[in-house]
mmCIF file of C-alpha atoms in Angstrom:
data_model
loop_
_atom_site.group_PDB
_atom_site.id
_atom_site.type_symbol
_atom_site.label_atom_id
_atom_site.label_comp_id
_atom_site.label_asym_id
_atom_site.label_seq_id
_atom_site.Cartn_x
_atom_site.Cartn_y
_atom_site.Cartn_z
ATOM 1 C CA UNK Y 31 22.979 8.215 1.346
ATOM 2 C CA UNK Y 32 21.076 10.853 3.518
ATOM 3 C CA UNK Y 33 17.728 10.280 4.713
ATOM 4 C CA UNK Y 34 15.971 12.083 1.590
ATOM 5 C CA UNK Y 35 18.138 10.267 -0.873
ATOM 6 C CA UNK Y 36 17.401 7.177 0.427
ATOM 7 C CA UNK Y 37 13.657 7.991 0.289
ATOM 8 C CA UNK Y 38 13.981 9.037 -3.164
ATOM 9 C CA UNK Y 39 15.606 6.101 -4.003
ATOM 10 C CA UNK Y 40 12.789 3.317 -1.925
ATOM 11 C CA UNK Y 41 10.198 5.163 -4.021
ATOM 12 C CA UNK Y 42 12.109 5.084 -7.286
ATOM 13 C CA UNK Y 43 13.182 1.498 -6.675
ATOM 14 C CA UNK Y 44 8.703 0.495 -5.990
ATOM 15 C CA UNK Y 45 8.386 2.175 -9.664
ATOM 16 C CA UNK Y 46 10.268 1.373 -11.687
ATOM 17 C CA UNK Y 47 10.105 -2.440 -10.544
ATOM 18 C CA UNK Y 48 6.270 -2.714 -9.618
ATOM 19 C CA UNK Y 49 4.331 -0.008 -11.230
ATOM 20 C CA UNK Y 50 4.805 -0.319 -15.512
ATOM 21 C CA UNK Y 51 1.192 -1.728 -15.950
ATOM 22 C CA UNK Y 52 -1.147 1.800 -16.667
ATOM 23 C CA UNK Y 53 -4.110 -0.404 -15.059
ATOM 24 C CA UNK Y 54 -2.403 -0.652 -12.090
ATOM 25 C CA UNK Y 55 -1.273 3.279 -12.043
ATOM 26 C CA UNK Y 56 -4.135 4.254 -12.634
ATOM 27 C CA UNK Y 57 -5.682 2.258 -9.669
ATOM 28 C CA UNK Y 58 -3.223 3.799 -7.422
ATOM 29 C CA UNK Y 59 -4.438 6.608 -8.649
ATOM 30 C CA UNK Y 60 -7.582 6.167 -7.570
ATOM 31 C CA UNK Y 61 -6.208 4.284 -4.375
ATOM 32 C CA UNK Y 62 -3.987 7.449 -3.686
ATOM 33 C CA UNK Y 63 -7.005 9.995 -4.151
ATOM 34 C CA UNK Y 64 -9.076 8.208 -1.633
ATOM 35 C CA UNK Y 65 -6.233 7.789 1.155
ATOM 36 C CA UNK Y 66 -5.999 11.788 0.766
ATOM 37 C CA UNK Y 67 -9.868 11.585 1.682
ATOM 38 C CA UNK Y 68 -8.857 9.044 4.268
ATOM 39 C CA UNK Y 69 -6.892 11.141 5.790
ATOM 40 C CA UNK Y 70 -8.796 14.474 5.870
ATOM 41 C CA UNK Y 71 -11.764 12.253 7.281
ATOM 42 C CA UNK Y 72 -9.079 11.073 9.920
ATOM 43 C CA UNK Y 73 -7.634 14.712 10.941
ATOM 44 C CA UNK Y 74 -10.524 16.893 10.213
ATOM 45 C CA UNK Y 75 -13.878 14.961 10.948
ATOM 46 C CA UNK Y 76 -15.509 13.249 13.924
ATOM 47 C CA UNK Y 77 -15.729 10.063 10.998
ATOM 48 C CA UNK Y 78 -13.083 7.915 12.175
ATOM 49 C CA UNK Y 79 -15.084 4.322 11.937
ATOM 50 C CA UNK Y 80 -16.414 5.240 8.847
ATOM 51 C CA UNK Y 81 -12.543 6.319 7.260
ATOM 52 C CA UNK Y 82 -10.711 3.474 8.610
ATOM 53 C CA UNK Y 83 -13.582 1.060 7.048
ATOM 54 C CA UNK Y 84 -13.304 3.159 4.045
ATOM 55 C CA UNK Y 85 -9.413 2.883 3.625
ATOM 56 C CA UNK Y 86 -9.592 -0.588 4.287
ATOM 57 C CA UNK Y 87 -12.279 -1.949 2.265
ATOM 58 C CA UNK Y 88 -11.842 0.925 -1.179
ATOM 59 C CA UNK Y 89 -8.764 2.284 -0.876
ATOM 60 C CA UNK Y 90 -6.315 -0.648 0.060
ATOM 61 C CA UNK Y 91 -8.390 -2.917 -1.684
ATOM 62 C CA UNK Y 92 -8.245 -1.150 -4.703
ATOM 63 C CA UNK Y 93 -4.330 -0.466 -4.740
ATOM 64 C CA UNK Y 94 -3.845 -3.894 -4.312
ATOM 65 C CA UNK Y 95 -5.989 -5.162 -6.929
ATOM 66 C CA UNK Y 96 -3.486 -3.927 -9.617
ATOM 67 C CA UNK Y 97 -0.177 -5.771 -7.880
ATOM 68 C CA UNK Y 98 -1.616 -8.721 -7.853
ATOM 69 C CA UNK Y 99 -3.637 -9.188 -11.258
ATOM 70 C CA UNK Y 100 -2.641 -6.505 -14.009
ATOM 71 C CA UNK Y 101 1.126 -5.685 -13.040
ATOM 72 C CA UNK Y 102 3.578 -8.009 -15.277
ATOM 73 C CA UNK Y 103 5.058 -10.812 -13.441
ATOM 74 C CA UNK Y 104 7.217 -12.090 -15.704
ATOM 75 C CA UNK Y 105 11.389 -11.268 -16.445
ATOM 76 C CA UNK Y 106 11.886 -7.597 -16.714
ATOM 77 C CA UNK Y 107 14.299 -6.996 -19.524
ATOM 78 C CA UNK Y 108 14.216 -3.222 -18.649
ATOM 79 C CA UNK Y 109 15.123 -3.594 -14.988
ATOM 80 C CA UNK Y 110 17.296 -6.537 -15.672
ATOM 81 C CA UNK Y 111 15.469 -8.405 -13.261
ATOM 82 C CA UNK Y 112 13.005 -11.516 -12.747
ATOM 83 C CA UNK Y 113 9.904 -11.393 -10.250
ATOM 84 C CA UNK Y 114 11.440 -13.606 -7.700
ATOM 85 C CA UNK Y 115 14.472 -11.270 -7.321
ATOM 86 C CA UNK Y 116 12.049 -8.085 -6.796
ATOM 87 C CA UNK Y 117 10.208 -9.865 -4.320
ATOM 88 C CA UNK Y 118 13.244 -10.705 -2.662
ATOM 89 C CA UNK Y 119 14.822 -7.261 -2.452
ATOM 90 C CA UNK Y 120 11.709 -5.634 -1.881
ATOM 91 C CA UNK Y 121 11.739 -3.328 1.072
ATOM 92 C CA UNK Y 122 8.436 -2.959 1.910
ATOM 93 C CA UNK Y 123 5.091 -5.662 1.782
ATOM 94 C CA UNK Y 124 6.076 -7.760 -1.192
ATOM 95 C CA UNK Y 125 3.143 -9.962 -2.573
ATOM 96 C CA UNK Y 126 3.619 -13.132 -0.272
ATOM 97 C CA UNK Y 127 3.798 -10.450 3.217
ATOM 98 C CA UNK Y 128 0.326 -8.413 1.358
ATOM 99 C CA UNK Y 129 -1.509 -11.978 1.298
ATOM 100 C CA UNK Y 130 -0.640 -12.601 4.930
ATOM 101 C CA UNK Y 131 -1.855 -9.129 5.890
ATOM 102 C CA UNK Y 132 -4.801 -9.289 4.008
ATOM 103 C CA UNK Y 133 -5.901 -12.625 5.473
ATOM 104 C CA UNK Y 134 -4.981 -11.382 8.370
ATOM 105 C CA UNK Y 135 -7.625 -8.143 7.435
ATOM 106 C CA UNK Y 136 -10.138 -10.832 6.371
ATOM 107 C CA UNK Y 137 -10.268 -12.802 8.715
ATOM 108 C CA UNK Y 138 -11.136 -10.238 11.794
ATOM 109 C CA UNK Y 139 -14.975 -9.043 10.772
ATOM 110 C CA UNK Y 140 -15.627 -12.895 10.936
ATOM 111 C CA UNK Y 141 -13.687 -13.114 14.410
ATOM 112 C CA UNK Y 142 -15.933 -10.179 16.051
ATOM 113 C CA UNK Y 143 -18.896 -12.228 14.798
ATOM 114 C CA UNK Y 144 -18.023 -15.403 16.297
ATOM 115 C CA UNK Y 145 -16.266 -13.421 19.740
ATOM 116 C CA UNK Y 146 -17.799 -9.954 19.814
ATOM 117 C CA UNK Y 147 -15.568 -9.333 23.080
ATOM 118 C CA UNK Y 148 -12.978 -9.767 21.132
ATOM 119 C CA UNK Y 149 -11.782 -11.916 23.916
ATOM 120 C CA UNK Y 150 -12.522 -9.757 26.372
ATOM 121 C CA UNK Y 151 -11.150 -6.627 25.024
ATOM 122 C CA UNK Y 152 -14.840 -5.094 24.031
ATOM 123 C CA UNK Y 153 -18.132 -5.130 25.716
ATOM 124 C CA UNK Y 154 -19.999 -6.871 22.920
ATOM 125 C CA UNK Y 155 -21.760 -5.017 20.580
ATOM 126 C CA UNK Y 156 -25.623 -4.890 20.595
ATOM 127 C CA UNK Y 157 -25.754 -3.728 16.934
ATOM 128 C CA UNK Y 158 -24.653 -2.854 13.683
ATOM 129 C CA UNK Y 159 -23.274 0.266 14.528
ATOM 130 C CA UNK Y 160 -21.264 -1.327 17.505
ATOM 131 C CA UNK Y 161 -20.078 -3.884 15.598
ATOM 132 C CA UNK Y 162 -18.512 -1.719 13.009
ATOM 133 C CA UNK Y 163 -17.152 0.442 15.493
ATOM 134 C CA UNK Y 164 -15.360 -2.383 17.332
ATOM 135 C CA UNK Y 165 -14.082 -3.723 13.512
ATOM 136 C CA UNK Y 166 -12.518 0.000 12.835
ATOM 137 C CA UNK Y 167 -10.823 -0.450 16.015
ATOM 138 C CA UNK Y 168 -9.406 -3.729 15.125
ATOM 139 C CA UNK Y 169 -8.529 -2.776 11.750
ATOM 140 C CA UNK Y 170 -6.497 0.528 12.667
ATOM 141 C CA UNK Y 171 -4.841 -1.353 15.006
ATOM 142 C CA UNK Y 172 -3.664 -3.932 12.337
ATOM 143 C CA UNK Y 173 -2.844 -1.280 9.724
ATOM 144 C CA UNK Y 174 -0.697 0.207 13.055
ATOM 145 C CA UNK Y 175 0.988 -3.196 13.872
ATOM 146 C CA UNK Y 176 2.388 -3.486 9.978
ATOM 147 C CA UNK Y 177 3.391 -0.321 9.955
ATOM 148 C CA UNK Y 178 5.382 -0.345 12.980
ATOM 149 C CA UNK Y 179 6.319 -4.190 13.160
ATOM 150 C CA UNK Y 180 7.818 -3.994 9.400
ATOM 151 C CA UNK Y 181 9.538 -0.129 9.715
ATOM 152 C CA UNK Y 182 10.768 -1.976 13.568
ATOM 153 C CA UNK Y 183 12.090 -4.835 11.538
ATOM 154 C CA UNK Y 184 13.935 -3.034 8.988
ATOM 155 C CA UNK Y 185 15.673 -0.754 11.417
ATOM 156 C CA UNK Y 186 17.340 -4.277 12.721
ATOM 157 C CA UNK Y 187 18.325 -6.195 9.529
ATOM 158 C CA UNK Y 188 18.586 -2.741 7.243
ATOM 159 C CA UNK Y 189 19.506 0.265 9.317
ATOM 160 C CA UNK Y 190 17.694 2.643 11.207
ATOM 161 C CA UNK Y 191 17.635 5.016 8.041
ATOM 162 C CA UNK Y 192 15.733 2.575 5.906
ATOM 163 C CA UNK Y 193 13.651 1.698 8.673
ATOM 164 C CA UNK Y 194 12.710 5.460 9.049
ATOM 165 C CA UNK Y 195 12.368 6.320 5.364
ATOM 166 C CA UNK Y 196 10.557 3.764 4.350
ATOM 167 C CA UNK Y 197 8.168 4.568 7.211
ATOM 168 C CA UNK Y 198 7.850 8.028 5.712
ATOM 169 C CA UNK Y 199 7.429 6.973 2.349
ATOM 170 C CA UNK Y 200 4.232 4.589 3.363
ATOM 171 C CA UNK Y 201 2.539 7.841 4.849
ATOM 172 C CA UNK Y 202 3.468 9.691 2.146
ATOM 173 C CA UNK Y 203 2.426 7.698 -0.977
ATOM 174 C CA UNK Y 204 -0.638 8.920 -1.660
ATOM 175 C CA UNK Y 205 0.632 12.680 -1.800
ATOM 176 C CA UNK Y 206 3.534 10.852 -3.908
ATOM 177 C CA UNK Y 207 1.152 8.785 -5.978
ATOM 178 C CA UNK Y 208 -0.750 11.785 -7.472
ATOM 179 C CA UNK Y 209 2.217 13.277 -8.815
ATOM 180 C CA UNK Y 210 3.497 9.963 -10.041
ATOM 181 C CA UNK Y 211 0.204 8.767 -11.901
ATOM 182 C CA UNK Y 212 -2.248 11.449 -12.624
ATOM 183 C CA UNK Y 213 -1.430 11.067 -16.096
ATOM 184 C CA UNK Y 214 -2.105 7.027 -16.280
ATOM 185 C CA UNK Y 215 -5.723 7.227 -16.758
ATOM 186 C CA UNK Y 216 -5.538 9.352 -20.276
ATOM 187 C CA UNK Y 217 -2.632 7.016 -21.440
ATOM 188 C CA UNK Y 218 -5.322 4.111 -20.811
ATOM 189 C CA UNK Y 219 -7.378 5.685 -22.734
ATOM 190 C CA UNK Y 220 -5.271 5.822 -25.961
ATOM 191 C CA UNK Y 221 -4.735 1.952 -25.158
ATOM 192 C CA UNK Y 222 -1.371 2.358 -23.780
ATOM 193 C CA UNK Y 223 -1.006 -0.750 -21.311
ATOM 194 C CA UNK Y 224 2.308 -0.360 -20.108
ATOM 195 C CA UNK Y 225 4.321 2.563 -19.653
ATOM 196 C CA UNK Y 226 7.156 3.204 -22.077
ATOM 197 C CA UNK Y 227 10.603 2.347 -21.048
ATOM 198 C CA UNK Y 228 12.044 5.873 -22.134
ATOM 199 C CA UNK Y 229 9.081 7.009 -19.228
ATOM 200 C CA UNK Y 230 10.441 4.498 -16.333
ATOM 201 C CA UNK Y 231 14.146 5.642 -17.050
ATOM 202 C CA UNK Y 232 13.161 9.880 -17.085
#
């Protein structure tokens, strides 16, 4: 495959096996919309703390949410497959690897308050402000270490291309995410809890 169709294919593959509940699209939805603002906070602002706390706390939060407690977990006749097999194969942060990252997230606002150095990495903050500045720090530099460690790791045990792509796919989901589910929150709406097959297969 080239680079693009192997893109295509990592985001067709996340889809078709982890996105059928309309809860949960339309949660990425939301997730997706508020990454964008993420971003433009990021790029075009002098907001940095208050983006990275924001895409932490709402808009990771918030995607996840709908993995973990409305997606189905059980066999998926349309896919052919069972949960334990998509977890397997999954290129990305399957559920067990999200857990460890978000303890991981979790656990470092209680670490600044118990070392505000940081171990010696920050002068201790002196107030609220400091301290959320110094927690921004850490948690962009988490978000950064998955990103790389994982896309690092699947250059070595998948290739190089599906290293790269899926690297470019994580940047890109939110941009990917609006065209994929803007139409989940009106199918909600008329009670439709799981997108139809004849939908997943278009």
């Amino acid at each position: 495959m080239t680079f693009l169709e192997e893109l295509r294919e990592q985001r067709w593959d996340d889809h078709r096996f982890y996105h059928h509940s309309r809860i949960n699209q339309s949660l990425h939805l939301v997730s997706a919309l508020s990454f964008l603002l993420t971003y433009a906070l990021l790029l075009f602002t002098h907001h940095a703390v208050f983006a990275v706390l924001f895409g932490w706390t709402f808009s990771m939060c918030i995607r996840q949410v709908g993995h973990f407690f409305f997606e189905p977990k059980g066999y998926d006749d349309m896919n052919q497959a069972t949960h334990e097999y998509k977890e397997r194969v999954k290129v990305g942060f399957n559920l067990r690897r999200k857990v460890i990252l978000h303890s991981v997230w979790g656990i470092a606002p209680l670490l600044l308050v118990v070392e505000p150095s940081l171990f010696g990495i920050f002068t201790p903050h002196t107030s609220v402000g400091g301290y959320l500045e110094h927690l921004a720090q850490v948690w962009i530099v988490i978000a950064g270490l998955a990103l790389v460690g994982r896309t690092i790791q699947l250059c070595f045990t998948r290739g190089v291309q599906t290293g790269l792509a899926w690297f470019t796919k994580i940047l890109t989901d939110p941009f990917h995410d609006v065209m994929m589910y803007w139409r989940a929150p009106a199918a909600l709406v008329r009670g439709e809890m799981i997108q139809p097959p004849h939908e997943r297969t278009a």
